[in-house]
Tab-separated table of N, CA and C in Angstrom:
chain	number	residue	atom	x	y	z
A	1	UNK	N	3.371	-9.989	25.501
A	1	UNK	CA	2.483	-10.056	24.356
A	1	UNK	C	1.833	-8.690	24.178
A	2	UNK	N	1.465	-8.358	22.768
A	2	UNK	CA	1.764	-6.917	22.724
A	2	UNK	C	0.704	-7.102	21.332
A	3	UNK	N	-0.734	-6.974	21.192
A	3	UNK	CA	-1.276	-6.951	20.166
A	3	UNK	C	-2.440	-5.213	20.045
A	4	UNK	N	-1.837	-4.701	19.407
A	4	UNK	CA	-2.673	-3.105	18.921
A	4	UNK	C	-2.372	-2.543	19.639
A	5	UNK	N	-1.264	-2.642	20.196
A	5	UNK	CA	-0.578	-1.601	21.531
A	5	UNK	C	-1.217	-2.206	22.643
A	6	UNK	N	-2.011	-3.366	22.983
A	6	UNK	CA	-2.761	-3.547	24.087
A	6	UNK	C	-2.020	-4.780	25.006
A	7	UNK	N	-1.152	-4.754	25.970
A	7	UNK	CA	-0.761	-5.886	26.642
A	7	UNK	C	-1.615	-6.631	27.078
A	8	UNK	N	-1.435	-7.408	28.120
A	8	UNK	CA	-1.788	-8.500	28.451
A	8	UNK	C	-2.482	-8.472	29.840
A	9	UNK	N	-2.342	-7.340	30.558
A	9	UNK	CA	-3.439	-7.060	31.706
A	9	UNK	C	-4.322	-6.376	30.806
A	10	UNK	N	-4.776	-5.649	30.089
A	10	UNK	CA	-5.615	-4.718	29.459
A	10	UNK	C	-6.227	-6.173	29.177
A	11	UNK	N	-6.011	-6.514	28.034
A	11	UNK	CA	-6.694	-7.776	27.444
A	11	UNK	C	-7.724	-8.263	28.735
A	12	UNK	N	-7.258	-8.928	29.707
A	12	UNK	CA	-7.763	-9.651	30.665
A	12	UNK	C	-8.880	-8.760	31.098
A	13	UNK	N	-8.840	-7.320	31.369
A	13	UNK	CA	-9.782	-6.414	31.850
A	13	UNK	C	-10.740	-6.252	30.719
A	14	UNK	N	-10.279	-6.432	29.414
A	14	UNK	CA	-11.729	-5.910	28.341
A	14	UNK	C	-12.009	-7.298	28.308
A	15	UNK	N	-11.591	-8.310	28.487
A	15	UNK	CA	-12.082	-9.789	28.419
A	15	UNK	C	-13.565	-10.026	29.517
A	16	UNK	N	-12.994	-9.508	31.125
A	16	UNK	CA	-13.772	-9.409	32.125
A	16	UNK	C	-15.368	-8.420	31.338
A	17	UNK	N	-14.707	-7.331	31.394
A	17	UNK	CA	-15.963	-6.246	31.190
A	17	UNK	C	-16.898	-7.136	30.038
A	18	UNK	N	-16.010	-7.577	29.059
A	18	UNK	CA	-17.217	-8.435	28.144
A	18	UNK	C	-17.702	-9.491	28.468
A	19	UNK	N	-17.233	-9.933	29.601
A	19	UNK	CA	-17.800	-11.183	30.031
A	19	UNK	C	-19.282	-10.643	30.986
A	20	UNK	N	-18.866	-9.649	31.345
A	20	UNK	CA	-20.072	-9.473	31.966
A	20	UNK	C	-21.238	-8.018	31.507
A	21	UNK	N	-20.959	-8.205	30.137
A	21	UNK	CA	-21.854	-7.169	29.687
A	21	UNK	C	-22.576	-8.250	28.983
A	22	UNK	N	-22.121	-9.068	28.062
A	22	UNK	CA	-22.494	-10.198	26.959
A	22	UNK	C	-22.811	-11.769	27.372
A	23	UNK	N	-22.109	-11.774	28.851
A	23	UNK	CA	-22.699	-13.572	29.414
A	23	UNK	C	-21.475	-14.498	28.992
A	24	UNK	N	-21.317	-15.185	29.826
A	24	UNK	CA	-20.761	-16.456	29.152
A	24	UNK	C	-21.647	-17.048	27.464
A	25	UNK	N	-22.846	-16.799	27.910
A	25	UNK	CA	-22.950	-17.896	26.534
A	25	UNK	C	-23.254	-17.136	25.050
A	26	UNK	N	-23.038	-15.603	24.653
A	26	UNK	CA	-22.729	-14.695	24.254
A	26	UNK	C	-21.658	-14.570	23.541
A	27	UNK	N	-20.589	-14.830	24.534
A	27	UNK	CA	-19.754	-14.214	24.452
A	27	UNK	C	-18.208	-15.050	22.829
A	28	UNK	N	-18.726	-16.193	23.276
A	28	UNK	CA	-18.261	-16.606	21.741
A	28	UNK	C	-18.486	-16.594	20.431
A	29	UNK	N	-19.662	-15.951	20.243
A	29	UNK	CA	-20.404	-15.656	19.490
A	29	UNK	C	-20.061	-14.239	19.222
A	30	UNK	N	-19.461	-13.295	20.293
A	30	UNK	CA	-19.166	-12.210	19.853
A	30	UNK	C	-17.519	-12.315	19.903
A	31	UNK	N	-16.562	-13.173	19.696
A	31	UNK	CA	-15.976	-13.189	19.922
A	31	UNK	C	-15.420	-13.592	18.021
A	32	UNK	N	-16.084	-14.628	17.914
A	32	UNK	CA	-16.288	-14.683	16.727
A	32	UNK	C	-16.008	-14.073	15.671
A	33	UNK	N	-17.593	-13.120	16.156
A	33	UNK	CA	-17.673	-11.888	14.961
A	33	UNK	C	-16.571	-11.067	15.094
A	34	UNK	N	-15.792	-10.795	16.159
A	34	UNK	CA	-15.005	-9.830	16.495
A	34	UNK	C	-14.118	-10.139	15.258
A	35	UNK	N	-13.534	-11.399	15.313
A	35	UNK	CA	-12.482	-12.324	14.574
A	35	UNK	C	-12.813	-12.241	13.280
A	36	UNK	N	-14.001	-12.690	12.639
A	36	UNK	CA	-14.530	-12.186	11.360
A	36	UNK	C	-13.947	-10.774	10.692
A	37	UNK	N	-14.164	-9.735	11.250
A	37	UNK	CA	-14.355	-8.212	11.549
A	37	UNK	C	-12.804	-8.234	11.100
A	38	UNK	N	-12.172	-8.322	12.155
A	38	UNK	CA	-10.563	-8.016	12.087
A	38	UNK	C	-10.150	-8.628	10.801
A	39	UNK	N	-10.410	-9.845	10.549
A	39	UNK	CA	-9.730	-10.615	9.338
A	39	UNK	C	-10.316	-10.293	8.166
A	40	UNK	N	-11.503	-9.841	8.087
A	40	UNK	CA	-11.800	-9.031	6.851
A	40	UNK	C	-11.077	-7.670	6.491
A	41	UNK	N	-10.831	-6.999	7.612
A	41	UNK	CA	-9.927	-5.476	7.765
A	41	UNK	C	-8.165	-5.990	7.310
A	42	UNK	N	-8.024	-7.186	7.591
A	42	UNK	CA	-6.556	-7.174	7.690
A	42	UNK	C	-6.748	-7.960	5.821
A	43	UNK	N	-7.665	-8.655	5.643
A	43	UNK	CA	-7.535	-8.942	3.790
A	43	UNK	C	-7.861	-7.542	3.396
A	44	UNK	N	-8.657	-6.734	3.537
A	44	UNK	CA	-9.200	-5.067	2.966
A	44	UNK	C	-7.611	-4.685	2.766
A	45	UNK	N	-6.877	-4.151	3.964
A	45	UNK	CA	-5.675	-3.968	3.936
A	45	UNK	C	-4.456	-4.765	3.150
A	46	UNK	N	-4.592	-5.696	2.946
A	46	UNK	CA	-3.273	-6.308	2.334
A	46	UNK	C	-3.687	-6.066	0.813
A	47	UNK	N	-4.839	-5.877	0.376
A	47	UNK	CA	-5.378	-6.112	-0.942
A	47	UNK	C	-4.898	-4.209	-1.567
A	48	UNK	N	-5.065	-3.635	-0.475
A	48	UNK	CA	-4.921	-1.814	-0.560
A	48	UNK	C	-3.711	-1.848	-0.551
A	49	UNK	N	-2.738	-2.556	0.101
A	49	UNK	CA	-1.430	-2.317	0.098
A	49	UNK	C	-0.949	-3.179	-1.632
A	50	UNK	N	-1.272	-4.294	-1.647
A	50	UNK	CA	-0.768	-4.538	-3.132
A	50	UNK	C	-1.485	-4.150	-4.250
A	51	UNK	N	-2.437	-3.349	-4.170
A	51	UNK	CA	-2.898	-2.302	-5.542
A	51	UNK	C	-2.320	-1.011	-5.303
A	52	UNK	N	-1.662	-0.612	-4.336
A	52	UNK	CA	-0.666	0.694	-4.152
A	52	UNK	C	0.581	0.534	-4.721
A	53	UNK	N	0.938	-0.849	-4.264
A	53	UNK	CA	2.448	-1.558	-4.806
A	53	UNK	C	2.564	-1.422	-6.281
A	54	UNK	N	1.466	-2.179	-6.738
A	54	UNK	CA	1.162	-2.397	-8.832
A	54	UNK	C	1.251	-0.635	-9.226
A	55	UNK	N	0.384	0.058	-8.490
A	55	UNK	CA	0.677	1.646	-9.011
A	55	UNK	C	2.035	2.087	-8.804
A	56	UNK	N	2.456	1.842	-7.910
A	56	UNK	CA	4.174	2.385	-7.522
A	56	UNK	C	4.958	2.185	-8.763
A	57	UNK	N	4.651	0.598	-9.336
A	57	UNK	CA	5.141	0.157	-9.851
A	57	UNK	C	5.220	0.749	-11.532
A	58	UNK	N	3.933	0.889	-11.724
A	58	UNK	CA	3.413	1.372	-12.935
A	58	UNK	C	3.977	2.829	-13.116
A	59	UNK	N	4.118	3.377	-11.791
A	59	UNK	CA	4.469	5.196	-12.224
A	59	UNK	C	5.876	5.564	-12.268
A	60	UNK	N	6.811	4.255	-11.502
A	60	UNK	CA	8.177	4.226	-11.865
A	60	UNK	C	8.301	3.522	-13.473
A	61	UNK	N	7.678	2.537	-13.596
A	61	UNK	CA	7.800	2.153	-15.360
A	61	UNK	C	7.696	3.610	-16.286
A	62	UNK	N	6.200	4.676	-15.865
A	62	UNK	CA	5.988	5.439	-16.957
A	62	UNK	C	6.932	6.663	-16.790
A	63	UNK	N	7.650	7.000	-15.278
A	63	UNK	CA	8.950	8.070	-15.495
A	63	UNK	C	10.439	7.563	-16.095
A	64	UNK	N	9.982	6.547	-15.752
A	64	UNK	CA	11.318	5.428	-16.622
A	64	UNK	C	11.011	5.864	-18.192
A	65	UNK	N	10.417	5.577	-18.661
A	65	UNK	CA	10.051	5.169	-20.203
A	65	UNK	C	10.000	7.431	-20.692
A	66	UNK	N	9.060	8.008	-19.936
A	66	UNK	CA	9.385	9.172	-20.338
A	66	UNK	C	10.773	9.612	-20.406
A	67	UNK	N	11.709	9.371	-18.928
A	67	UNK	CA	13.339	9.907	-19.011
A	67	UNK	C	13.541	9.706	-19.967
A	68	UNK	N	13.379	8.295	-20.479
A	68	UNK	CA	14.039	7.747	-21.436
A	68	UNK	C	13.967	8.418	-23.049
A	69	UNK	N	12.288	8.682	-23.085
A	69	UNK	CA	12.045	9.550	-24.310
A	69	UNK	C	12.786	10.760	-24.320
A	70	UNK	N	12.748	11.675	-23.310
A	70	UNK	CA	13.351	12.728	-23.069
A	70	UNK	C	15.030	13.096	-23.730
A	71	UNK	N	15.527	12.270	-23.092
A	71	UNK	CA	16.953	12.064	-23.473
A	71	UNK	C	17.477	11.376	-24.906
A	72	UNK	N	16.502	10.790	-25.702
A	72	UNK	CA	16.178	10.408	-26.830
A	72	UNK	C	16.021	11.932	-27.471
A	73	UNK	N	15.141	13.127	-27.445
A	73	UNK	CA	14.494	14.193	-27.724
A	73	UNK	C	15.784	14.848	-27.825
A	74	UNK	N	16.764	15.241	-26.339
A	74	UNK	CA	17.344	16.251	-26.390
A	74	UNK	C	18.866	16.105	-27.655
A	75	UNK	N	19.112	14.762	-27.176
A	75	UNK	CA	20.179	14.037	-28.691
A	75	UNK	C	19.777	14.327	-29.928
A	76	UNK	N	18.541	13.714	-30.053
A	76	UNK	CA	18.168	14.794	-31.447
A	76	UNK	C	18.504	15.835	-31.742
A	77	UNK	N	17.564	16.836	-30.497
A	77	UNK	CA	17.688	18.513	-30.963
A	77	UNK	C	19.534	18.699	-31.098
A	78	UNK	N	20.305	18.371	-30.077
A	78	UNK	CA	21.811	18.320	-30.626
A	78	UNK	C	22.401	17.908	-31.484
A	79	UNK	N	22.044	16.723	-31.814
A	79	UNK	CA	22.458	16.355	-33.741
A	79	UNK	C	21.652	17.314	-34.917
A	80	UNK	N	20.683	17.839	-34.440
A	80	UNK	CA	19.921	19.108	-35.368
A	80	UNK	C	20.953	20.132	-35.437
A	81	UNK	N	20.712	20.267	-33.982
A	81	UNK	CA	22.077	21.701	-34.207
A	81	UNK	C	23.378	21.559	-34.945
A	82	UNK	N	24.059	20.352	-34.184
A	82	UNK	CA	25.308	19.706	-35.119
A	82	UNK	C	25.458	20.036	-36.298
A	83	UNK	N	24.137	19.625	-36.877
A	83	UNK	CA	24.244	19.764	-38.349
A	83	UNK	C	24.030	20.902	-39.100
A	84	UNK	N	23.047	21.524	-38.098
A	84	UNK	CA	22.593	23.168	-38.611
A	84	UNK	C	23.976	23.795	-38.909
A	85	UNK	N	24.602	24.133	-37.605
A	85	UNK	CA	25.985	24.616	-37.310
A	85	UNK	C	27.221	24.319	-38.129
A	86	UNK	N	27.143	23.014	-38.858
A	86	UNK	CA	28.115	22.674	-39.782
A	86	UNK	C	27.759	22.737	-41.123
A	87	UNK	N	26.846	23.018	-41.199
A	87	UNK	CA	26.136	23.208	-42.783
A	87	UNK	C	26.412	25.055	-43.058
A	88	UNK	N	26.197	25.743	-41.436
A	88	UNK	CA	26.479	27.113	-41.811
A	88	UNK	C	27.420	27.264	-42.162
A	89	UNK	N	28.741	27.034	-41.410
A	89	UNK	CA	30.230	26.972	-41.921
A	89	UNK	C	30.097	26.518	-42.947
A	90	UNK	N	30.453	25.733	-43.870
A	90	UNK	CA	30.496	24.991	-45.450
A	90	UNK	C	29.906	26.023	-46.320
């Protein structure tokens, strides 16, 4: 078992040290909050990761939609010329 890089003797040793800095009757109470803490950080995070996602999303739509103008633009300027160029001849 392998949680924040921390195995499973570590665990047992910061378990001890808090047991005896905070008390048995303490200690669920901070155990708690600990749990609070983390699960607010891990919704903070999932909420940052899918408003990064919607932007990803949004800035591939608006280079999409520019290429798209772009290559719209340059067909033009070549049917301009087309025509410039064949109107000179005539």
């Amino acid at each position: 078992m392998n949680v924040f890089g921390i195995g499973l003797p570590e665990m047992a040793l910061i378990f001890v040290v808090a047991l005896l800095i905070f008390g048995p009757k303490k200690l669920p109470e901070v155990g708690r909050s600990l749990g609070k803490a983390i699960r607010s950080f891990q919704q903070a995070s999932s909420e940052f990761q899918s408003e990064f996602q919607k932007e990803a999303v949004q800035l591939k739509e608006a280079v999409k939609t520019t290429a798209e103008l772009e290559t719209k633009q340059i067909e033009a300027a070549k049917l301009e010329q087309d025509t410039a160029s064949s109107s000179q001849k005539s």
